[in-house]
Coordinates of N, CA and C and ligand atoms in Angstrom, one line a residue:
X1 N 0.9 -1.2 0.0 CA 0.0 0.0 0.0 C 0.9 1.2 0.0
X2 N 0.9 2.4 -0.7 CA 1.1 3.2 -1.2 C 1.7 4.3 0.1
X3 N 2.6 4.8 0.7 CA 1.8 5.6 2.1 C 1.9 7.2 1.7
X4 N 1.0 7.4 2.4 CA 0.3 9.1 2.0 C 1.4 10.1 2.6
X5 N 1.9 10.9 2.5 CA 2.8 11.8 3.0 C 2.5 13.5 3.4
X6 N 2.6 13.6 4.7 CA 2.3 15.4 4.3 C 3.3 15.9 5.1
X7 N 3.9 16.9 4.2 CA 5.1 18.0 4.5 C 4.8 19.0 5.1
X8 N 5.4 19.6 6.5 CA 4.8 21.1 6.7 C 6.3 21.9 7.1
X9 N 6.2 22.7 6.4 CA 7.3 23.8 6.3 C 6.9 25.7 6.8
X10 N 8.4 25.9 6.7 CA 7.9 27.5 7.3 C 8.3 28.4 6.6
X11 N 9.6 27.8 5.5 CA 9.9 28.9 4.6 C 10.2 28.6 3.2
X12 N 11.2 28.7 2.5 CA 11.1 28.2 0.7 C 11.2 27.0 0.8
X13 N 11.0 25.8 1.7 CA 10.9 24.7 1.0 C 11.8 23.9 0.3
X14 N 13.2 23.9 0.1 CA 14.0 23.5 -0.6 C 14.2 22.1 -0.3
X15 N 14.3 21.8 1.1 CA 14.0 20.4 1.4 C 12.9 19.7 1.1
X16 N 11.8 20.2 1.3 CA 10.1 19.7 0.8 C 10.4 19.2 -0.9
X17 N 10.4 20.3 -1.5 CA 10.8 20.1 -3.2 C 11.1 18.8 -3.1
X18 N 12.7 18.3 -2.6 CA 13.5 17.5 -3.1 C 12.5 15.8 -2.4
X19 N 12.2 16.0 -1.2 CA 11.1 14.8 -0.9 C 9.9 14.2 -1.8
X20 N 9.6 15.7 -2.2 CA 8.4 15.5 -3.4 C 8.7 14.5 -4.5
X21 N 9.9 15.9 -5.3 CA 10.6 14.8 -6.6 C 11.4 13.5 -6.3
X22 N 11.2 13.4 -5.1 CA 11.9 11.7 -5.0 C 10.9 10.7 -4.6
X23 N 9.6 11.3 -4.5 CA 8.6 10.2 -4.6 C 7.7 9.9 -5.7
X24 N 8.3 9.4 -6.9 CA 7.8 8.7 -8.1 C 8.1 7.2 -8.3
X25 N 7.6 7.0 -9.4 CA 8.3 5.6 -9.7 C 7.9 4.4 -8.6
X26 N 8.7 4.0 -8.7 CA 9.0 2.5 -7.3 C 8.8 3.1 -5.8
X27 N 8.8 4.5 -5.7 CA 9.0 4.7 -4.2 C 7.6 4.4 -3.4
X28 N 7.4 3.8 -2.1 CA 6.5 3.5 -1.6 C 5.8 4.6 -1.0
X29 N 6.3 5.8 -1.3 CA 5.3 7.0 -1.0 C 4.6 8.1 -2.1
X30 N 3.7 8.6 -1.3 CA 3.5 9.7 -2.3 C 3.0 11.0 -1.7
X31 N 3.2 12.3 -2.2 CA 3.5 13.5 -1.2 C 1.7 13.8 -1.4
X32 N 1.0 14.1 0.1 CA -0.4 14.2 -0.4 C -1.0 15.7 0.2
X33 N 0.3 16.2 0.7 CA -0.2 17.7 1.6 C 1.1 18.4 1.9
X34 N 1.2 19.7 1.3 CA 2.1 20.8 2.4 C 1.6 21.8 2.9
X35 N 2.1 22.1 4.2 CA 1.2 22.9 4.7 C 2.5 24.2 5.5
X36 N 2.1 25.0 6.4 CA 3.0 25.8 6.8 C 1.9 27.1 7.6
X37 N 3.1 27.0 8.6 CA 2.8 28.2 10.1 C 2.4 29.7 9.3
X38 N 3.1 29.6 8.0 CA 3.2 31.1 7.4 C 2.6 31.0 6.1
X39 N 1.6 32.1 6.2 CA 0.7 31.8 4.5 C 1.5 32.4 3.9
X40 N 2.5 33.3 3.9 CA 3.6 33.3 2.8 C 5.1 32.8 2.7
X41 N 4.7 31.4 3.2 CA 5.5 30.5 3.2 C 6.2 30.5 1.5
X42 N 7.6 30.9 0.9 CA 7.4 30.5 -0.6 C 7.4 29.0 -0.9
X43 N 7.6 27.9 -0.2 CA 7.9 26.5 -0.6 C 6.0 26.3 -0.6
X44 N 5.4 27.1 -0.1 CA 3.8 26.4 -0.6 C 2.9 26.8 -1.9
X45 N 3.9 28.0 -2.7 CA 3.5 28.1 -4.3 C 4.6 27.0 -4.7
X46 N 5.7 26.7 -4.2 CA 6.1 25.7 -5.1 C 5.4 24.8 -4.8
X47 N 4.8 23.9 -3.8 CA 4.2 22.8 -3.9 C 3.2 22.5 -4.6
X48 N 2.1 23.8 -4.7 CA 0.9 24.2 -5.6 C 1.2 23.8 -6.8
X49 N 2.6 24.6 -7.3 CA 3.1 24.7 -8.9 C 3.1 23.1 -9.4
X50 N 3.5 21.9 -8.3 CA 4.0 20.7 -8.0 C 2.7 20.1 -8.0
X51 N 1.5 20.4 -8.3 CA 0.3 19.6 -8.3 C -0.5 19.0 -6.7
X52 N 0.6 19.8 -5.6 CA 0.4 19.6 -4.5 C -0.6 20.3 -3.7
X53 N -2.1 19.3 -3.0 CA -2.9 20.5 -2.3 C -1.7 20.8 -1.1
X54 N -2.2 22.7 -0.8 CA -1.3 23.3 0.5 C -2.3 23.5 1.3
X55 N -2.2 24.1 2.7 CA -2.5 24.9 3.5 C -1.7 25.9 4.2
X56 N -2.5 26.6 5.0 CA -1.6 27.8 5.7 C -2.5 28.1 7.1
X57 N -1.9 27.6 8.5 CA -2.5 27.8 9.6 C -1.0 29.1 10.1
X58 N -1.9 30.4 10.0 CA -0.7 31.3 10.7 C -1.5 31.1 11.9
X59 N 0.5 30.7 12.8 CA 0.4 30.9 14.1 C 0.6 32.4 14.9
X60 N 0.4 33.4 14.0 CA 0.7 34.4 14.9 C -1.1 35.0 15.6
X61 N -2.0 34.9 15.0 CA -3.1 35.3 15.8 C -3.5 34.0 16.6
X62 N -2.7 33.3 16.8 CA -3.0 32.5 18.2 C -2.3 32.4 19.2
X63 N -1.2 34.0 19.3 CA -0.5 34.5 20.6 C 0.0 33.7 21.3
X64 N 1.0 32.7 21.1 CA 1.2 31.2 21.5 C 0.9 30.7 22.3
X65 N -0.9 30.2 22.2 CA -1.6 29.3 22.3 C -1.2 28.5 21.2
X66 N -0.4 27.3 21.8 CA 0.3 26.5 20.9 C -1.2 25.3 20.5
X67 N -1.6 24.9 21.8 CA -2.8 24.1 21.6 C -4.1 24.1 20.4
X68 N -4.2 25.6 20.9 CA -5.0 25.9 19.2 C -4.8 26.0 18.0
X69 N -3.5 26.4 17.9 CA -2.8 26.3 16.7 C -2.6 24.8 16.2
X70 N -2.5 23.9 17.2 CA -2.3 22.7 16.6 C -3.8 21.9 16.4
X71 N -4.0 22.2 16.9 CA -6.0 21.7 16.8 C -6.2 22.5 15.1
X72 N -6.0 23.4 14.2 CA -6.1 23.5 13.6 C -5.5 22.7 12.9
X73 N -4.5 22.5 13.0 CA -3.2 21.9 12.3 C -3.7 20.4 11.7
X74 N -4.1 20.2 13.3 CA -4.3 18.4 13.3 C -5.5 18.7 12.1
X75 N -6.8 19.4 12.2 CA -8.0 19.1 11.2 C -7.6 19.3 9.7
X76 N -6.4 19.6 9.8 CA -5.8 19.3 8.2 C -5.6 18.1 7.9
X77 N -4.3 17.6 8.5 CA -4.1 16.4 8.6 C -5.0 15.6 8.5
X78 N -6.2 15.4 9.7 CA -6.8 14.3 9.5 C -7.6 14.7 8.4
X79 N -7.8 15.4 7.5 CA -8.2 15.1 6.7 C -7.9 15.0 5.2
X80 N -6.2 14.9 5.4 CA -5.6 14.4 4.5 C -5.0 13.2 4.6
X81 N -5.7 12.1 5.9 CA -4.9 11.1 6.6 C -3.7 10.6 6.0
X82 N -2.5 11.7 6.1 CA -1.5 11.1 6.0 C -0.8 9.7 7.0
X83 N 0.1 9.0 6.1 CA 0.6 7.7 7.0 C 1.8 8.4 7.8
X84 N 2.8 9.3 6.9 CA 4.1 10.3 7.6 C 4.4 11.6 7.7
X85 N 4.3 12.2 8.4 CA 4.4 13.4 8.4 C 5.7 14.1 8.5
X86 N 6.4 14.9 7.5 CA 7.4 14.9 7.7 C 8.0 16.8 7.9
X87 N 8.6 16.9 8.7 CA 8.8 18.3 8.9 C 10.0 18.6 8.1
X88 N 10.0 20.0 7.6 CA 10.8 20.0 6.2 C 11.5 21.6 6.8
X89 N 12.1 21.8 7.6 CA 12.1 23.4 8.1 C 11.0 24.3 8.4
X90 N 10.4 23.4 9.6 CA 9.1 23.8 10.4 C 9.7 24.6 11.2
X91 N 9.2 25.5 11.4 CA 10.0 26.4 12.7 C 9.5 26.5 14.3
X92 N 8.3 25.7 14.1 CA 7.1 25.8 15.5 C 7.7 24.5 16.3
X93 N 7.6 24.7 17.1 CA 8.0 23.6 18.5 C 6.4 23.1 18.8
X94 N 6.3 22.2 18.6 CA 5.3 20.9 19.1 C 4.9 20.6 20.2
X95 N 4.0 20.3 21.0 CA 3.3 20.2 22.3 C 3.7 18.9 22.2
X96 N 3.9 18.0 23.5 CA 3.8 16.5 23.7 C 2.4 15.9 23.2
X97 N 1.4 16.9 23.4 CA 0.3 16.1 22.5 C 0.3 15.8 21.6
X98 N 0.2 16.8 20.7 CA 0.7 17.0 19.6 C 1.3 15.3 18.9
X99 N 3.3 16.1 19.1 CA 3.6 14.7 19.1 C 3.1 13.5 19.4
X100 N 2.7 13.1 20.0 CA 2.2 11.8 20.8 C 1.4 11.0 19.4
X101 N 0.3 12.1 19.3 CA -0.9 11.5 18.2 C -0.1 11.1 16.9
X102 N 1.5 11.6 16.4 CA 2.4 11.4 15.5 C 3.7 10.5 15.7
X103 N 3.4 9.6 17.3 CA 4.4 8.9 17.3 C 5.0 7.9 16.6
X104 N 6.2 7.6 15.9 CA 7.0 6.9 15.1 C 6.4 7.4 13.8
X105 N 5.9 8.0 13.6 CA 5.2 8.6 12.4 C 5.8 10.3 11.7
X106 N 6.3 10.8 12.7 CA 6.9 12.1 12.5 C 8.4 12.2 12.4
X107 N 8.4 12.3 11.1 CA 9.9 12.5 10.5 C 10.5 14.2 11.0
X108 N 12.1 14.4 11.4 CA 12.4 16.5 11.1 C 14.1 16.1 10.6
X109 N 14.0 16.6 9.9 CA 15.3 17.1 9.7 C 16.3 18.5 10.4
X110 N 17.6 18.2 11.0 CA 18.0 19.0 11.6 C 19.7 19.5 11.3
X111 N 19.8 20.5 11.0 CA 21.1 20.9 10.4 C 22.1 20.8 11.2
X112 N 22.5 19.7 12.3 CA 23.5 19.3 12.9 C 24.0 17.8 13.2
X113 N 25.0 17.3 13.2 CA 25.5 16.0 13.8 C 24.8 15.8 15.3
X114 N 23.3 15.4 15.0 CA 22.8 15.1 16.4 C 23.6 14.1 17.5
X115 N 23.9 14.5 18.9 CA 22.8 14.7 19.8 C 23.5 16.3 19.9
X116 N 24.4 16.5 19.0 CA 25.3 17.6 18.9 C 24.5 19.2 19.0
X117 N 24.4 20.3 19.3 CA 23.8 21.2 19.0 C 22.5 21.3 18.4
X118 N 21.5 20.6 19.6 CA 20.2 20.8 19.2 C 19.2 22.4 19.4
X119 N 18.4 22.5 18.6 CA 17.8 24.0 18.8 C 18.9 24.4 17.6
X120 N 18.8 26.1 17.6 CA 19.2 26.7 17.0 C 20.6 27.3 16.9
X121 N 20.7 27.9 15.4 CA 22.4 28.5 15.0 C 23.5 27.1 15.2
X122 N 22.9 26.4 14.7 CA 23.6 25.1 15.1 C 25.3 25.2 14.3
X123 N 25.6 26.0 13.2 CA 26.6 25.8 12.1 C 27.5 26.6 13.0
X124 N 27.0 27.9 13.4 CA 27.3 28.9 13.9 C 28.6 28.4 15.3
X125 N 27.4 27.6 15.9 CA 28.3 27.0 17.2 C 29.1 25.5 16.9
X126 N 29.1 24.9 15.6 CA 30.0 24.4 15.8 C 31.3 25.3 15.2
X127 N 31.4 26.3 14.6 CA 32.3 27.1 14.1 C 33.1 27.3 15.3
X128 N 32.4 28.0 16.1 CA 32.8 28.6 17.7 C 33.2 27.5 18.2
X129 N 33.0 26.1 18.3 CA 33.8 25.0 19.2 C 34.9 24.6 18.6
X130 N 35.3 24.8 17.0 CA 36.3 24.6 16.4 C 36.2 23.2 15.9
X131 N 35.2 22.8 15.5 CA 34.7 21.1 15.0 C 35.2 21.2 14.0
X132 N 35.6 20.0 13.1 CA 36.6 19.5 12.4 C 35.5 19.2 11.3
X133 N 34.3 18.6 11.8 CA 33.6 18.6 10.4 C 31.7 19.1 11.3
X134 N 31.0 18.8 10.6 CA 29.1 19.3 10.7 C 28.4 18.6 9.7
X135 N 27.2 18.5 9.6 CA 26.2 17.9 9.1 C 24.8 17.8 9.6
X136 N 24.2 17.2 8.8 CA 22.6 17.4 9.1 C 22.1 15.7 9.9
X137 N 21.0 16.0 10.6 CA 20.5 14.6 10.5 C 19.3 14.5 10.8
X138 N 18.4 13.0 10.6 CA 16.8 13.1 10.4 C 16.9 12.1 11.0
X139 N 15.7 12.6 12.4 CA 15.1 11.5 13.8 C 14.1 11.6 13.1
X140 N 13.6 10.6 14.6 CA 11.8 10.3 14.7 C 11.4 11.3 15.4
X141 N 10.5 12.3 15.6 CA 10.0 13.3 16.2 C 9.4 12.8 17.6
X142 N 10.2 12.7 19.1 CA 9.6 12.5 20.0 C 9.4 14.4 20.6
X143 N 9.2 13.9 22.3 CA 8.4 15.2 22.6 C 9.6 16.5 23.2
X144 N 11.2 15.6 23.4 CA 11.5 16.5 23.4 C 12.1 16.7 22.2
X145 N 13.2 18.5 22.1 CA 13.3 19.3 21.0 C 14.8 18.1 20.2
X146 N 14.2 18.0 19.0 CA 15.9 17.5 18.2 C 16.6 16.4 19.1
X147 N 15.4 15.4 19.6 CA 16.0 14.2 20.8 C 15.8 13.1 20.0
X148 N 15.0 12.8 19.2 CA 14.3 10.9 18.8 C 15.5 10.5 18.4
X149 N 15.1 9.2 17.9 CA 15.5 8.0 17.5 C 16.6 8.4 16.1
X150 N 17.8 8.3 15.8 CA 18.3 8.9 14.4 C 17.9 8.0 13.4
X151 N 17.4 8.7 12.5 CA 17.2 7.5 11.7 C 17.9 7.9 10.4
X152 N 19.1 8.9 10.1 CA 20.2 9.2 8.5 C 21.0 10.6 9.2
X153 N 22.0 10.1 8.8 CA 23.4 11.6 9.0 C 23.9 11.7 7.8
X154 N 24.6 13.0 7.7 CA 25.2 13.3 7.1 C 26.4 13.8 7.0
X155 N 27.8 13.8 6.4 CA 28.7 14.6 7.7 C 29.4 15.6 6.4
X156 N 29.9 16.7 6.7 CA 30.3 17.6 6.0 C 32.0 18.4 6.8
X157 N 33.0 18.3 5.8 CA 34.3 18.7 7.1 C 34.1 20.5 6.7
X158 N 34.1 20.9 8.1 CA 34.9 22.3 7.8 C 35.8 22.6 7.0
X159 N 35.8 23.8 6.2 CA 36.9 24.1 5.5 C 37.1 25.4 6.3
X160 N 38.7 25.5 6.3 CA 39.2 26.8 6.3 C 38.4 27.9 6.0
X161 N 38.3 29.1 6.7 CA 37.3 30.4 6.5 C 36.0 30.2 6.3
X162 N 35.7 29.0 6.9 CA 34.0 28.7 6.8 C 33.4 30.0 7.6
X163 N 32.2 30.1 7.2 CA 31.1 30.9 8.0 C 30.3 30.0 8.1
X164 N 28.6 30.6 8.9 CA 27.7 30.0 9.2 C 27.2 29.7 8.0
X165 N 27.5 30.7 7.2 CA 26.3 30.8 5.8 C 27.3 29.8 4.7
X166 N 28.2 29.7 5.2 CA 28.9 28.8 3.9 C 28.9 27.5 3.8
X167 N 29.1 27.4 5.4 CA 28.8 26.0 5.7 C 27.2 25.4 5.8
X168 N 26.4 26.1 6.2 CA 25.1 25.9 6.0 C 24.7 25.4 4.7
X169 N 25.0 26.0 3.5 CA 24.9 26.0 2.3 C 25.7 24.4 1.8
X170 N 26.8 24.1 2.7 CA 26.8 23.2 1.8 C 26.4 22.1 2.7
X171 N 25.8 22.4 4.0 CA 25.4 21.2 4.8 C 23.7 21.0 3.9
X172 N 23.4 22.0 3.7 CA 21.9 21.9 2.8 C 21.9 21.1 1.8
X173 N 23.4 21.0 0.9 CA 23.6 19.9 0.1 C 23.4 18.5 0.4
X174 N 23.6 18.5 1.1 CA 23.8 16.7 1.6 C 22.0 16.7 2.2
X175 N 21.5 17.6 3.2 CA 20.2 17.4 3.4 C 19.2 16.8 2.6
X176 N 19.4 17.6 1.4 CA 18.9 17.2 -0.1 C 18.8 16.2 -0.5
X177 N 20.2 15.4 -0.1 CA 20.3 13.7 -0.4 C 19.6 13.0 0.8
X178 N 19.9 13.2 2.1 CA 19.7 12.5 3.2 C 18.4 12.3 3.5
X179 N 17.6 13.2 3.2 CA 16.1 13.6 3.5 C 15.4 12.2 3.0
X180 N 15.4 12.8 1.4 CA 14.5 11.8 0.4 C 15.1 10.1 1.0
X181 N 16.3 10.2 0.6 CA 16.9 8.6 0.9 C 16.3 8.0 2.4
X182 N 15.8 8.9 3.6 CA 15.7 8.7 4.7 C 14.6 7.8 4.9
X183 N 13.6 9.1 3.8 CA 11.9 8.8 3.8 C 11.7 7.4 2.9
X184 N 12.9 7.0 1.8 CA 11.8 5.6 0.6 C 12.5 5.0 1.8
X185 N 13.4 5.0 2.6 CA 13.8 3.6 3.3 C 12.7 3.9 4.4
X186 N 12.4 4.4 5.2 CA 11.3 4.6 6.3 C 9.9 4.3 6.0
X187 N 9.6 4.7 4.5 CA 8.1 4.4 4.2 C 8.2 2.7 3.7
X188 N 9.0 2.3 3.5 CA 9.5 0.8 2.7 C 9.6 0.3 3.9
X189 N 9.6 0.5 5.3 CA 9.4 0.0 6.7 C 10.7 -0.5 7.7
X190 N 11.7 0.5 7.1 CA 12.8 0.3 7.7 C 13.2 1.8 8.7
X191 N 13.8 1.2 9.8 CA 14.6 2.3 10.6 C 15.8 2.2 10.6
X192 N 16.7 1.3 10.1 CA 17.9 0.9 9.8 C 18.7 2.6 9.6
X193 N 19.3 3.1 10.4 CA 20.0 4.0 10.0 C 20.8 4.7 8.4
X194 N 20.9 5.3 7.8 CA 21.4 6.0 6.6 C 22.4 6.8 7.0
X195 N 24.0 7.0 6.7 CA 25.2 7.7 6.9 C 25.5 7.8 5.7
X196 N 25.8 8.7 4.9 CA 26.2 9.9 4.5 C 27.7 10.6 5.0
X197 N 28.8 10.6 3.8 CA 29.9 11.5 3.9 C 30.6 10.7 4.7
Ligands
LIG201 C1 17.2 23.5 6.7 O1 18.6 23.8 6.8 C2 16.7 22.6 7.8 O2 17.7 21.7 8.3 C3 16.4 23.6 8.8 O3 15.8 24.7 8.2 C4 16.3 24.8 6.9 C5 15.1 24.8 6.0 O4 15.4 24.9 4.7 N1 15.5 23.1 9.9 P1 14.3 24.7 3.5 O5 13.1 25.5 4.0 O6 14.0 23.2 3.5 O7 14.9 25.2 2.3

């Protein structure tokens, strides 16, 4: 059986894209929803352009009432009953309820060598610790922040005169690969880890 997929993002989407175009063919998924915190999210005219239905629940008139914002959230969802939900540079932090109703079911991708620099400016601070190399990696979404289960890394070495934005840029590279490859082995019913670089 086929599994239904819905993406929710918060800004261009460049990781969403690349999940999309890698679910054709043979892959055991298929993308059935993007959605995002911000109605001018740009990754949700690309997914439109992509034959993809979107939505848009802005969380700013719900003054973080995170609860209602996700009660909106969820009535998307279930009515696109997706099988995986996969966060694509979501920027909203999730309630344990939330989570819970998504367990082993919620995919995020995170721009660091987890359990390494979870939360934010993650390139930034491994510059400042003087790390030898960085990369991205994609858990299972439990309730706390950038904690689950790993399930693909990626590793990328510092170069000489990196910045946050240089290295970001090419940790984004490998994301691109890691992501899609994460999701046909995870919807194909494997947790067997993916390493990269
Ligand atoms: C990515 O680096 C992702 O790891 C982080 O946010 C960025 C989103 O990029 N959480 P995009 O919206 O997928 O282009």
């Amino acid at each position: 059986m086929t599994k239904r997929v819905a993406i929710l993002i918060s800004g261009g989407g460049s990781n969403m894209i690349k999940l999309v175009e890698s679910m054709v063919g043979e892959h055991p998924a298929r993308a059935v929803l993007v959605g995002s915190n911000d109605p001018q999210a740009g990754g949700l005219k690309k997914a439109a352009e992509m034959g993809i239905d979107t939505f848009a629940v802005d969380h700013r008139p719900f003054k973080g009432d995170r609860e209602a914002f996700e009660t909106e959230l969820q009535a998307h969802l279930d009515a696109a009953k997706p099988d995986i939900v996969c966060l694509a540079g979501f920027m909203r932090v999730l309630t344990e309820n939330f989570v819970r109703k998504w367990d082993g079911k919620m995919l995020n991708i995170h721009p660091s060598l987890l359990p390494k620099y979870k939360g934010l400016h993650t390139h930034q601070r491994a510059l400042d610790a003087g790390d030898t190399e960085a990369g991205c990696s994609v858990h299972l979404v439990t309730a706390a922040l950038d904690d689950g289960p790993i399930l693909g890394q990626a590793r990328v070495r510092v170069e000489p005169g990196d910045t946050a934005d240089t290295l970001a840029a090419r940790v984004l590279v490998q994301e691109h690969k890691l992501y899609p490859a994460v999701l046909e082995r995870f919807a194909g019913g494997s947790t067997d880890p993916i390493i990269l670089g």
